[in-house]
Short mmCIF file of C-alpha atoms and ligand atoms in Angstrom, two decimals:
data_model
loop_
_atom_site.label_atom_id
_atom_site.label_comp_id
_atom_site.label_asym_id
_atom_site.label_seq_id
_atom_site.Cartn_x
_atom_site.Cartn_y
_atom_site.Cartn_z
CA MET R 1 95.61 123.90 110.06
CA SER R 2 97.63 121.68 107.83
CA ILE R 3 101.34 121.15 107.81
CA GLU R 4 103.19 120.72 104.55
CA ARG R 5 106.45 118.90 104.90
CA PRO R 6 109.06 120.17 102.46
CA VAL R 7 110.21 117.43 100.12
CA ASP R 8 113.89 116.73 100.19
CA PRO R 9 114.59 116.87 96.45
CA SER R 10 117.91 115.06 96.76
CA ALA R 11 116.14 112.09 98.33
CA ILE R 12 113.83 111.79 95.37
CA SER R 13 116.30 112.39 92.58
CA ARG R 14 118.64 109.81 94.07
CA ARG R 15 115.97 107.21 93.45
CA ARG R 16 114.06 108.47 90.47
CA PHE R 17 115.54 107.82 87.08
CA LEU R 18 114.27 109.64 84.04
CA ALA R 19 112.74 107.83 81.13
CA SER R 20 115.99 108.15 79.20
CA THR R 21 117.68 105.69 81.53
CA ALA R 22 114.75 103.32 81.75
CA ARG R 23 115.40 99.70 81.00
CA LEU R 24 113.40 98.14 78.22
CA SER R 25 112.88 94.81 79.86
CA ALA R 26 113.78 92.96 82.98
CA GLY R 27 116.22 90.82 81.04
CA LEU R 28 118.04 93.79 79.58
CA ALA R 29 118.06 95.45 82.93
CA ALA R 30 119.66 92.45 84.55
CA ALA R 31 122.30 92.34 81.84
CA ALA R 32 123.01 96.04 82.18
CA TYR R 33 123.20 95.79 85.89
CA GLY R 34 126.76 94.89 86.51
CA ALA R 35 127.92 97.42 83.95
CA SER R 36 126.06 100.34 85.48
CA SER R 37 127.74 102.18 88.29
CA LEU R 38 124.53 104.14 88.88
CA ALA R 39 122.46 101.21 89.94
CA PHE R 40 122.72 100.20 93.58
CA PRO R 41 126.13 101.30 94.71
CA ARG R 42 127.14 98.59 97.15
CA ARG R 43 127.20 99.04 100.89
CA ALA R 44 128.60 96.59 103.38
CA LEU R 45 126.47 93.48 103.78
CA ALA R 46 123.97 93.74 106.60
CA GLY R 47 124.40 90.24 107.89
CA PRO R 48 125.14 86.65 107.08
CA ILE R 49 122.39 86.35 104.49
CA PRO R 50 123.37 87.62 101.05
CA ASP R 51 121.42 90.58 99.72
CA ALA R 52 118.63 89.80 97.34
CA VAL R 53 118.89 92.08 94.31
CA VAL R 54 115.88 91.99 92.05
CA GLU R 55 114.69 93.71 88.90
CA LEU R 56 110.92 94.06 88.98
CA THR R 57 109.07 95.31 85.94
CA CYS R 58 105.41 96.25 85.56
CA ALA R 59 104.05 96.02 82.06
CA ALA R 60 100.98 95.14 80.06
CA GLY R 61 100.78 91.51 79.00
CA THR R 62 98.38 88.61 78.70
CA ALA R 63 97.48 85.73 80.97
CA ASN R 64 95.75 82.44 80.62
CA VAL R 65 92.95 82.94 83.13
CA ARG R 66 89.97 81.04 81.69
CA ALA R 67 89.50 78.61 78.84
CA GLY R 68 89.46 80.41 75.50
CA ALA R 69 90.95 83.79 74.74
CA LEU R 70 93.87 85.11 76.77
CA THR R 71 93.07 87.98 79.16
CA ASN R 72 94.85 91.31 78.85
CA VAL R 73 96.47 92.07 82.19
CA TRP R 74 99.13 94.22 83.79
CA LYS R 75 101.71 92.16 85.57
CA TYR R 76 104.90 92.24 87.54
CA THR R 77 107.77 90.15 86.24
CA GLY R 78 110.95 89.70 88.17
CA SER R 79 114.49 88.61 87.64
CA LEU R 80 117.11 87.90 90.24
CA THR R 81 120.34 89.80 89.76
CA SER R 82 122.03 88.30 92.79
CA GLY R 83 121.10 86.55 95.99
CA PRO R 84 119.82 83.12 96.99
CA ALA R 85 118.50 81.21 93.98
CA ASN R 86 115.08 80.61 95.59
CA THR R 87 114.42 84.33 96.18
CA LEU R 88 111.85 84.49 93.37
CA ALA R 89 109.31 81.88 92.36
CA THR R 90 106.60 82.20 89.76
CA LEU R 91 103.08 81.16 90.59
CA ASN R 92 102.15 78.66 87.92
CA ASP R 93 100.94 80.42 84.84
CA SER R 94 99.39 83.31 86.78
CA TYR R 95 99.15 87.05 86.16
CA LEU R 96 100.33 87.58 89.74
CA GLY R 97 103.88 88.76 90.26
CA PRO R 98 106.71 86.53 91.47
CA VAL R 99 106.61 85.23 95.05
CA PHE R 100 109.54 86.71 96.99
CA ARG R 101 111.16 84.46 99.59
CA LEU R 102 113.21 86.53 102.02
CA TRP R 103 114.91 86.16 105.38
CA ASN R 104 114.69 88.28 108.46
CA GLY R 105 117.98 90.23 108.52
CA GLN R 106 118.36 90.19 104.74
CA ARG R 107 118.77 93.31 102.64
CA LEU R 108 116.43 93.58 99.70
CA ARG R 109 117.25 95.80 96.79
CA VAL R 110 114.69 96.19 94.04
CA GLY R 111 114.87 98.16 90.82
CA LEU R 112 111.28 98.87 89.83
CA ASN R 113 110.91 99.48 86.11
CA ASN R 114 107.70 101.16 85.07
CA ASN R 115 106.84 99.91 81.60
CA LEU R 116 103.21 100.96 81.95
CA THR R 117 101.80 104.01 80.23
CA GLU R 118 101.05 105.79 83.52
CA ASP R 119 102.67 106.55 86.88
CA THR R 120 103.24 103.81 89.39
CA ILE R 121 105.13 103.00 92.57
CA THR R 122 105.19 99.74 94.54
CA HIS R 123 104.42 99.34 98.23
CA TRP R 124 105.58 96.35 100.32
CA HIS R 125 102.45 95.78 102.37
CA GLY R 126 103.18 94.81 105.99
CA ILE R 127 106.93 95.22 105.66
CA ASP R 128 108.45 97.80 107.98
CA ALA R 129 110.58 99.83 105.55
CA PRO R 130 111.98 103.39 105.61
CA ALA R 131 109.62 106.09 104.29
CA GLU R 132 111.40 106.42 100.95
CA ASP R 133 111.24 102.64 100.40
CA ASP R 134 107.60 102.31 101.42
CA GLY R 135 105.93 103.25 98.15
CA HIS R 136 104.36 106.56 99.18
CA PRO R 137 102.56 108.02 96.13
CA MET R 138 104.90 111.05 96.19
CA TYR R 139 107.57 108.70 94.84
CA ALA R 140 105.53 107.51 91.86
CA VAL R 141 107.58 107.32 88.67
CA GLY R 142 106.22 108.06 85.22
CA ALA R 143 106.02 105.75 82.23
CA GLY R 144 109.48 104.45 81.42
CA GLY R 145 110.77 105.51 84.82
CA ARG R 146 112.62 103.57 87.45
CA TYR R 147 112.75 103.58 91.24
CA GLU R 148 115.34 101.91 93.43
CA TYR R 149 114.54 100.42 96.80
CA ASP R 150 117.08 99.30 99.35
CA PHE R 151 116.01 98.18 102.80
CA GLU R 152 116.50 95.51 105.41
CA ILE R 153 113.82 92.97 106.22
CA HIS R 154 113.17 92.78 109.93
CA ASN R 155 109.60 91.50 110.01
CA ARG R 156 108.93 88.16 111.62
CA ALA R 157 108.36 85.04 109.55
CA GLY R 158 105.09 85.41 107.72
CA THR R 159 103.15 86.33 104.61
CA TYR R 160 103.28 89.85 103.23
CA TRP R 161 102.53 91.27 99.81
CA TYR R 162 103.27 94.02 97.34
CA HIS R 163 101.11 96.08 95.05
CA PRO R 164 101.05 99.49 93.34
CA HIS R 165 100.32 102.61 95.40
CA PRO R 166 100.05 105.65 93.08
CA ASP R 167 97.56 108.32 94.08
CA MET R 168 94.05 107.54 92.75
CA ARG R 169 95.22 104.66 90.50
CA THR R 170 95.90 101.88 93.03
CA ALA R 171 92.54 100.17 92.55
CA VAL R 172 92.77 100.09 88.75
CA GLN R 173 96.35 98.85 88.73
CA VAL R 174 95.64 96.05 91.21
CA GLN R 175 92.45 95.17 89.33
CA ASN R 176 94.48 94.86 86.14
CA GLY R 177 96.67 92.27 87.84
CA LEU R 178 99.52 94.03 89.62
CA ALA R 179 100.10 92.24 92.94
CA GLY R 180 102.38 89.62 94.41
CA VAL R 181 103.24 87.77 97.63
CA MET R 182 106.31 88.15 99.84
CA ILE R 183 107.22 85.38 102.24
CA VAL R 184 109.59 86.10 105.11
CA HIS R 185 111.38 83.33 106.97
CA ASP R 186 113.38 83.47 110.17
CA ASP R 187 115.61 81.12 112.15
CA LYS R 188 113.06 80.41 114.88
CA GLU R 189 110.45 79.43 112.34
CA ALA R 190 112.91 77.03 110.76
CA LEU R 191 113.04 75.06 114.05
CA LEU R 192 109.27 74.45 114.01
CA ASN R 193 109.42 72.06 111.10
CA LEU R 194 106.19 73.43 109.64
CA PRO R 195 105.06 71.98 106.30
CA SER R 196 107.35 73.30 103.57
CA GLY R 197 108.00 72.86 99.87
CA GLU R 198 104.92 71.45 98.18
CA GLN R 199 103.10 71.50 101.51
CA ASP R 200 103.53 75.27 101.85
CA LEU R 201 100.81 76.83 99.70
CA VAL R 202 100.01 80.38 98.70
CA MET R 203 96.40 81.32 97.89
CA VAL R 204 95.66 84.84 96.72
CA ILE R 205 91.90 85.36 96.56
CA GLN R 206 90.54 87.93 94.10
CA ASP R 207 87.24 88.51 92.34
CA ARG R 208 86.90 89.59 88.74
CA THR R 209 84.17 90.00 86.14
CA PHE R 210 84.78 88.91 82.55
CA ASN R 211 83.18 89.91 79.28
CA ALA R 212 82.38 87.44 76.50
CA SER R 213 85.94 87.66 75.15
CA ASN R 214 87.51 86.87 78.54
CA GLN R 215 88.55 90.43 79.33
CA PHE R 216 88.30 91.98 82.80
CA VAL R 217 85.33 94.28 83.28
CA TYR R 218 85.91 96.90 85.96
CA GLN R 219 82.88 98.58 87.44
CA VAL R 220 82.91 100.77 90.55
CA ARG R 221 79.67 100.60 92.52
CA GLY R 222 79.35 104.12 93.87
CA MET R 223 80.80 104.35 97.37
CA ALA R 224 80.87 100.57 97.81
CA GLY R 225 83.87 99.68 95.66
CA SER R 226 84.18 97.04 92.94
CA TYR R 227 83.07 93.40 92.96
CA GLY R 228 83.67 90.61 90.49
CA ASP R 229 81.29 87.71 89.99
CA THR R 230 84.07 85.14 89.51
CA ILE R 231 86.37 84.09 92.33
CA LEU R 232 90.00 83.58 91.32
CA VAL R 233 92.74 82.00 93.40
CA ASN R 234 96.25 82.76 92.18
CA GLY R 235 94.66 84.12 89.02
CA LYS R 236 92.55 81.02 88.21
CA PRO R 237 88.85 80.20 88.62
CA ASN R 238 87.79 76.86 90.22
CA TYR R 239 91.19 76.62 91.85
CA THR R 240 92.05 73.03 92.76
CA VAL R 241 95.07 71.71 94.63
CA SER R 242 96.06 68.14 94.02
CA ALA R 243 96.82 67.18 97.61
CA ALA R 244 98.21 64.29 99.66
CA THR R 245 97.09 62.95 103.02
CA ARG R 246 99.42 65.33 104.83
CA PRO R 247 99.26 68.59 106.79
CA TYR R 248 99.59 71.80 104.76
CA ARG R 249 100.57 75.33 105.60
CA VAL R 250 98.23 77.54 103.60
CA ARG R 251 99.01 81.24 103.29
CA ILE R 252 95.87 83.13 102.31
CA LEU R 253 95.83 86.72 101.09
CA ASN R 254 92.66 88.62 100.34
CA GLY R 255 93.98 90.51 97.30
CA SER R 256 90.50 91.65 96.23
CA ASN R 257 89.76 95.34 95.79
CA SER R 258 86.62 95.41 97.97
CA ARG R 259 85.24 91.94 98.67
CA ILE R 260 85.23 90.60 102.23
CA TYR R 261 85.37 86.82 102.79
CA LYS R 262 84.01 84.70 105.63
CA LEU R 263 86.30 81.73 105.21
CA GLY R 264 85.28 78.27 106.31
CA PHE R 265 85.45 74.64 105.21
CA SER R 266 82.77 72.80 103.26
CA ASP R 267 82.55 69.99 105.82
CA GLY R 268 82.17 72.37 108.76
CA SER R 269 85.58 71.59 110.20
CA PRO R 270 87.18 74.48 112.10
CA LEU R 271 90.08 76.62 110.96
CA TYR R 272 93.43 76.21 112.71
CA ILE R 273 95.05 79.60 112.33
CA ILE R 274 98.81 79.78 112.81
CA GLY R 275 99.56 83.24 111.44
CA THR R 276 98.05 86.61 110.69
CA ASP R 277 99.19 89.78 108.87
CA GLY R 278 102.36 90.15 110.93
CA GLY R 279 103.44 86.50 110.89
CA LEU R 280 103.19 83.50 113.15
CA LEU R 281 100.96 83.60 116.22
CA THR R 282 102.30 82.61 119.62
CA ARG R 283 99.85 79.70 119.70
CA PRO R 284 97.49 78.30 117.08
CA MET R 285 93.87 79.49 117.27
CA LYS R 286 90.87 77.32 116.50
CA MET R 287 88.02 79.25 114.94
CA PRO R 288 84.69 78.28 113.34
CA PHE R 289 85.35 80.67 110.42
CA ALA R 290 87.44 83.76 109.76
CA ILE R 291 86.63 87.16 108.30
CA LEU R 292 89.27 88.30 105.82
CA GLY R 293 89.04 91.85 104.48
CA PRO R 294 91.03 93.24 101.55
CA GLY R 295 94.74 93.33 102.39
CA GLU R 296 94.54 90.88 105.31
CA ARG R 297 96.38 87.55 105.48
CA LEU R 298 95.91 84.33 107.39
CA GLU R 299 98.03 81.24 107.62
CA LEU R 300 96.20 77.97 108.20
CA TRP R 301 97.31 74.55 109.27
CA VAL R 302 95.16 72.30 107.07
CA ASP R 303 95.48 68.67 108.08
CA LEU R 304 94.34 66.38 105.27
CA ARG R 305 95.32 63.14 107.06
CA ARG R 306 91.76 62.53 108.20
CA TYR R 307 90.50 62.35 104.62
CA SER R 308 90.87 59.47 102.25
CA VAL R 309 91.95 59.41 98.66
CA GLY R 310 89.08 60.49 96.41
CA GLN R 311 87.63 62.97 98.89
CA GLN R 312 87.54 66.73 98.47
CA LEU R 313 87.70 69.53 100.99
CA LYS R 314 86.59 72.97 99.87
CA LEU R 315 87.54 76.36 101.22
CA VAL R 316 84.28 78.27 100.98
CA ASN R 317 82.72 81.64 101.62
CA GLN R 318 80.07 81.26 104.33
CA PRO R 319 76.97 83.43 104.31
CA TYR R 320 76.89 86.68 106.26
CA THR R 321 74.75 89.79 106.25
CA LEU R 322 76.03 93.15 105.09
CA THR R 323 74.09 95.88 103.34
CA GLY R 324 75.68 96.51 99.98
CA PRO R 325 75.13 97.11 96.31
CA SER R 326 73.07 94.64 94.34
CA ILE R 327 75.71 92.75 92.41
CA PRO R 328 75.72 89.38 90.65
CA LEU R 329 77.61 87.59 93.46
CA PRO R 330 76.52 89.42 96.64
CA GLN R 331 79.23 89.76 99.29
CA GLY R 332 77.65 87.57 101.93
CA SER R 333 76.52 84.77 99.61
CA ALA R 334 77.77 81.20 99.77
CA PHE R 335 80.33 80.18 97.15
CA ASP R 336 83.37 77.97 96.74
CA ILE R 337 86.83 79.49 96.79
CA ALA R 338 89.28 76.59 96.37
CA THR R 339 89.26 72.80 96.44
CA PHE R 340 91.73 70.39 97.98
CA SER R 341 91.41 67.22 95.96
CA ILE R 342 92.94 64.45 98.04
CA ASP R 343 94.39 62.14 95.46
CA ARG R 344 97.30 60.27 97.05
CA ASN R 345 98.42 58.70 100.29
CA GLU R 346 101.64 59.96 101.80
CA THR R 347 103.04 59.59 105.29
CA ASP R 348 103.74 62.67 107.36
CA THR R 349 104.01 62.52 111.15
CA ARG R 350 104.32 66.25 111.86
CA GLN R 351 102.14 67.65 114.62
CA LEU R 352 100.76 71.15 114.91
CA PRO R 353 103.13 72.87 117.38
CA ASN R 354 101.53 74.30 120.54
CA TYR R 355 103.97 77.14 120.51
CA LEU R 356 104.85 78.92 117.28
CA ALA R 357 106.58 82.21 117.98
CA GLU R 358 107.45 84.52 120.83
CA SER R 359 104.59 86.66 122.02
CA TYR R 360 104.49 90.25 120.84
CA LEU R 361 103.78 91.00 124.50
CA ASP R 362 107.39 90.04 125.18
CA ASN R 363 108.30 93.18 123.26
CA VAL R 364 108.92 95.53 126.16
CA GLY R 365 106.74 98.59 125.88
CA PHE R 366 104.32 97.21 123.29
CA ASP R 367 101.58 97.23 125.86
CA GLU R 368 98.56 99.47 126.31
CA ALA R 369 99.94 100.54 129.69
CA TYR R 370 102.82 102.26 127.90
CA ALA R 371 100.70 104.14 125.38
CA VAL R 372 101.96 107.72 125.19
CA ASN R 373 98.45 108.96 124.37
CA ALA R 374 96.52 106.78 126.80
CA LEU R 375 94.64 109.80 128.15
CA ASN R 376 93.91 111.21 124.72
CA PRO R 377 93.75 108.46 122.09
CA ARG R 378 93.93 109.34 118.39
CA VAL R 379 90.30 109.15 117.28
CA ILE R 380 89.65 108.59 113.58
CA ASN R 381 85.98 109.04 112.74
CA ILE R 382 85.03 107.42 109.47
CA THR R 383 82.89 110.05 107.81
CA ASN R 384 81.51 110.71 104.39
CA SER R 385 80.58 113.78 102.48
CA GLY R 386 80.33 114.74 98.85
CA GLY R 387 80.12 111.07 97.86
CA HIS R 388 83.56 110.29 99.35
CA TRP R 389 84.67 108.39 102.42
CA ARG R 390 86.94 110.47 104.63
CA PHE R 391 88.72 110.50 107.99
CA ASN R 392 87.52 113.19 110.39
CA GLY R 393 86.07 114.94 107.35
CA LEU R 394 89.40 115.06 105.48
CA SER R 395 90.67 113.46 102.28
CA PHE R 396 94.19 112.61 101.20
CA THR R 397 96.56 115.34 100.09
CA MET R 398 100.00 114.32 98.90
CA MET R 399 102.12 115.90 101.62
CA GLY R 400 99.53 117.09 104.13
CA TYR R 401 98.97 115.99 107.70
CA GLU R 402 97.33 117.52 110.74
CA PRO R 403 98.75 117.97 114.25
CA TRP R 404 96.77 114.92 115.35
CA GLU R 405 98.50 112.87 112.65
CA ILE R 406 101.97 113.28 114.13
CA VAL R 407 103.04 109.92 115.54
CA SER R 408 105.49 109.61 118.41
CA LYS R 409 108.59 107.45 118.33
CA VAL R 410 108.63 107.45 122.12
CA GLY R 411 106.09 104.71 122.73
CA PRO R 412 103.07 102.93 121.33
CA GLU R 413 99.89 104.88 120.65
CA ILE R 414 96.20 104.07 120.79
CA TRP R 415 94.17 104.71 117.67
CA GLU R 416 90.37 104.48 117.72
CA PHE R 417 88.50 103.94 114.47
CA VAL R 418 84.86 104.90 114.85
CA ASN R 419 82.50 103.60 112.18
CA THR R 420 79.06 104.83 113.18
CA ALA R 421 78.23 107.36 110.45
CA SER R 422 74.89 106.78 108.77
CA ASN R 423 75.02 104.24 105.94
CA ALA R 424 78.25 102.89 107.38
CA GLN R 425 80.10 100.28 105.35
CA ALA R 426 82.77 97.81 106.44
CA HIS R 427 86.26 99.35 106.22
CA PRO R 428 89.51 97.35 106.48
CA MET R 429 91.84 99.92 108.09
CA HIS R 430 95.52 99.65 107.23
CA LEU R 431 98.59 101.35 108.67
CA HIS R 432 101.98 101.47 106.98
CA GLY R 433 105.03 101.02 109.20
CA PRO R 434 105.35 98.44 111.98
CA GLN R 435 102.60 95.96 112.75
CA PHE R 436 100.04 96.86 115.42
CA ARG R 437 97.87 95.01 117.96
CA VAL R 438 94.09 95.00 118.14
CA LEU R 439 93.06 96.07 121.67
CA SER R 440 89.27 95.99 121.64
CA ARG R 441 86.05 96.22 119.69
CA SER R 442 82.74 97.66 120.76
CA LEU R 443 79.46 97.96 118.91
CA ALA R 444 77.01 100.86 119.06
CA PRO R 445 73.39 99.82 119.62
CA GLY R 446 71.31 99.24 116.52
CA TRP R 447 74.00 97.55 114.41
CA GLU R 448 73.66 94.01 115.80
CA ALA R 449 71.95 92.22 112.92
CA SER R 450 74.90 92.25 110.54
CA TYR R 451 77.50 92.04 113.30
CA GLU R 452 76.11 88.81 114.73
CA THR R 453 76.87 87.04 111.44
CA VAL R 454 80.59 87.90 111.48
CA LYS R 455 81.76 88.74 114.99
CA ASP R 456 83.06 85.26 115.85
CA GLY R 457 85.38 85.43 112.84
CA PHE R 458 87.61 88.39 113.64
CA VAL R 459 91.18 87.22 114.07
CA ASP R 460 92.42 89.88 116.46
CA ARG R 461 95.39 88.10 117.98
CA GLY R 462 98.97 88.45 116.89
CA LEU R 463 100.41 91.24 114.84
CA LYS R 464 98.21 93.03 112.33
CA ASP R 465 98.63 95.70 109.70
CA THR R 466 94.99 95.75 108.57
CA VAL R 467 91.95 95.49 110.83
CA MET R 468 88.34 95.14 109.78
CA VAL R 469 86.07 97.82 111.22
CA TRP R 470 82.47 96.65 110.81
CA PRO R 471 79.47 99.01 110.56
CA GLY R 472 78.63 100.27 114.04
CA GLU R 473 82.02 99.39 115.51
CA THR R 474 84.68 101.27 117.37
CA VAL R 475 87.96 99.39 117.09
CA ARG R 476 90.94 100.31 119.24
CA ILE R 477 94.46 99.38 118.20
CA LEU R 478 97.92 99.92 119.67
CA SER R 479 100.46 101.05 117.11
CA HIS R 480 104.04 100.03 117.63
CA PRO R 481 106.54 102.89 117.99
CA PRO R 482 107.76 103.62 114.45
CA THR R 483 111.16 102.38 113.37
CA TYR R 484 111.64 105.10 110.75
CA SER R 485 110.89 108.80 110.42
CA GLY R 486 109.03 110.49 107.62
CA LEU R 487 105.65 110.43 105.96
CA PHE R 488 103.68 107.18 106.05
CA MET R 489 100.09 106.47 105.34
CA TYR R 490 96.99 105.00 106.85
CA HIS R 491 94.01 104.21 104.72
CA CYS R 492 91.06 101.98 104.07
CA HIS R 493 92.17 98.92 102.08
CA ASN R 494 88.97 98.85 100.10
CA LEU R 495 91.02 100.09 97.17
CA GLU R 496 88.27 102.21 95.66
CA HIS R 497 87.85 103.88 99.07
CA GLU R 498 91.60 104.48 99.23
CA ASP R 499 91.58 106.05 95.76
CA MET R 500 88.63 108.31 96.57
CA GLY R 501 90.73 109.82 99.35
CA MET R 502 90.01 107.56 102.34
CA MET R 503 93.73 107.79 103.04
CA ARG R 504 95.84 110.21 105.05
CA ASN R 505 99.49 110.72 105.91
CA PHE R 506 100.89 110.36 109.37
CA TYR R 507 104.20 111.97 110.11
CA VAL R 508 106.95 110.53 112.27
CA ALA R 509 109.39 113.22 113.36
CA PRO R 510 113.09 112.27 113.35
CU1 C2O F 1 98.34 97.34 100.86
CU2 C2O F 1 98.90 101.29 101.60
O1 C2O F 1 98.56 99.33 101.18
CU1 CU F 2 100.56 98.69 103.27
CU1 CU F 3 86.59 101.80 103.30
#
């Protein structure tokens, strides 16, 4: 049985603008903004922080990625219509979209202008937004179209991101360059005095393959996804940070379509993790290395005071074992990702705080004991048939969901992802809506060889929106009771898997 939810046409037409009203460029749009009574009718301010009002445009362009010819890319460009002046920052000379800097309690309004030649819609990954602001593919707008978002930010301080989410075209659009980072701040974070300004770094890791004229080559490897042989950070190969003898806050996003990283340091020093997908941890975690699947984020405290000028510290991929396609740069091989080149002495007496943020366990009811389905957890078997990855044998349909995909607002729920089908691959499972907790992992017998090489690197504390489910594993999570009603999605964040239908709706009744 499948339930089709009727679309509320007024909800869509309110936000969709036909090509005739499309803006030609972000600049024009910003200029036209004040004059148009259609765009963003004002509501009362939500709080003390002024709204951020942004025009975001996706269009074809070029980027300076490697020496030589420019690379044809698709990119987001942004312009700030109103709001704090530091709301948007461009990553130096990168194809990546602007970095948004937002505050908990702030209202964000975005006019998305689709200047591509195909449908698109943008999703704010990790941000808890109403269904019609979440970038569900049903809201995709055609070439020349426009979509207006208006929602309040109530996530905790942390690192989130945005990327396209149209049905079956997400992987290609991200591969072509469409992605960007969103940073959320809050008042409690401000008291921690964490490294800021030039000591607060963003690193978006992606892999790409180039042809002889510096153009992206996109090749899907059957059911395994796509893999580049060149590692880019913020859209550049051999990424190097000119650094001082100071502590840094490093926000890392795996923005790759399929590649999984085992992050470590070249000198064997441990990682001090201060944040995950859903923001700051309660306490820092010390780990030998960390597994980061597509879509996941980590924030590190990287203390360069113990190095001297002239030294280098590299963020590297450490070897691990995972059966996969034979590709030029195999997933578990050793390679460099980014280099900190320590080239100046500066004094900084900050210490890593012992306590960073309130525990999510302080959130009354966000505890396994309160799970409304404790006796009958939602079991999602990762299956495959007909050359496609599926959930419980089903693929994505635009509006469809099953009775077991109806999520309660009453309390948290347990979901179990079971990845024991034959030829299992690693699947980073992502839920839209509020952040969840990872409850437990267990491994079926026979899958140990690969698992042993990664298991000490799963960062399962704190709030998560994406969790790696390794071959042979059953991973249990506790989803937070939804804030908003409507259709949301869960899917594998291997973007080729998502596009082949390894994605489903869940429905939250009003
Ligand atoms: Cu980052 Cu539904 O995805
Ligand atoms: Cu998402
Ligand atoms: Cu997958």
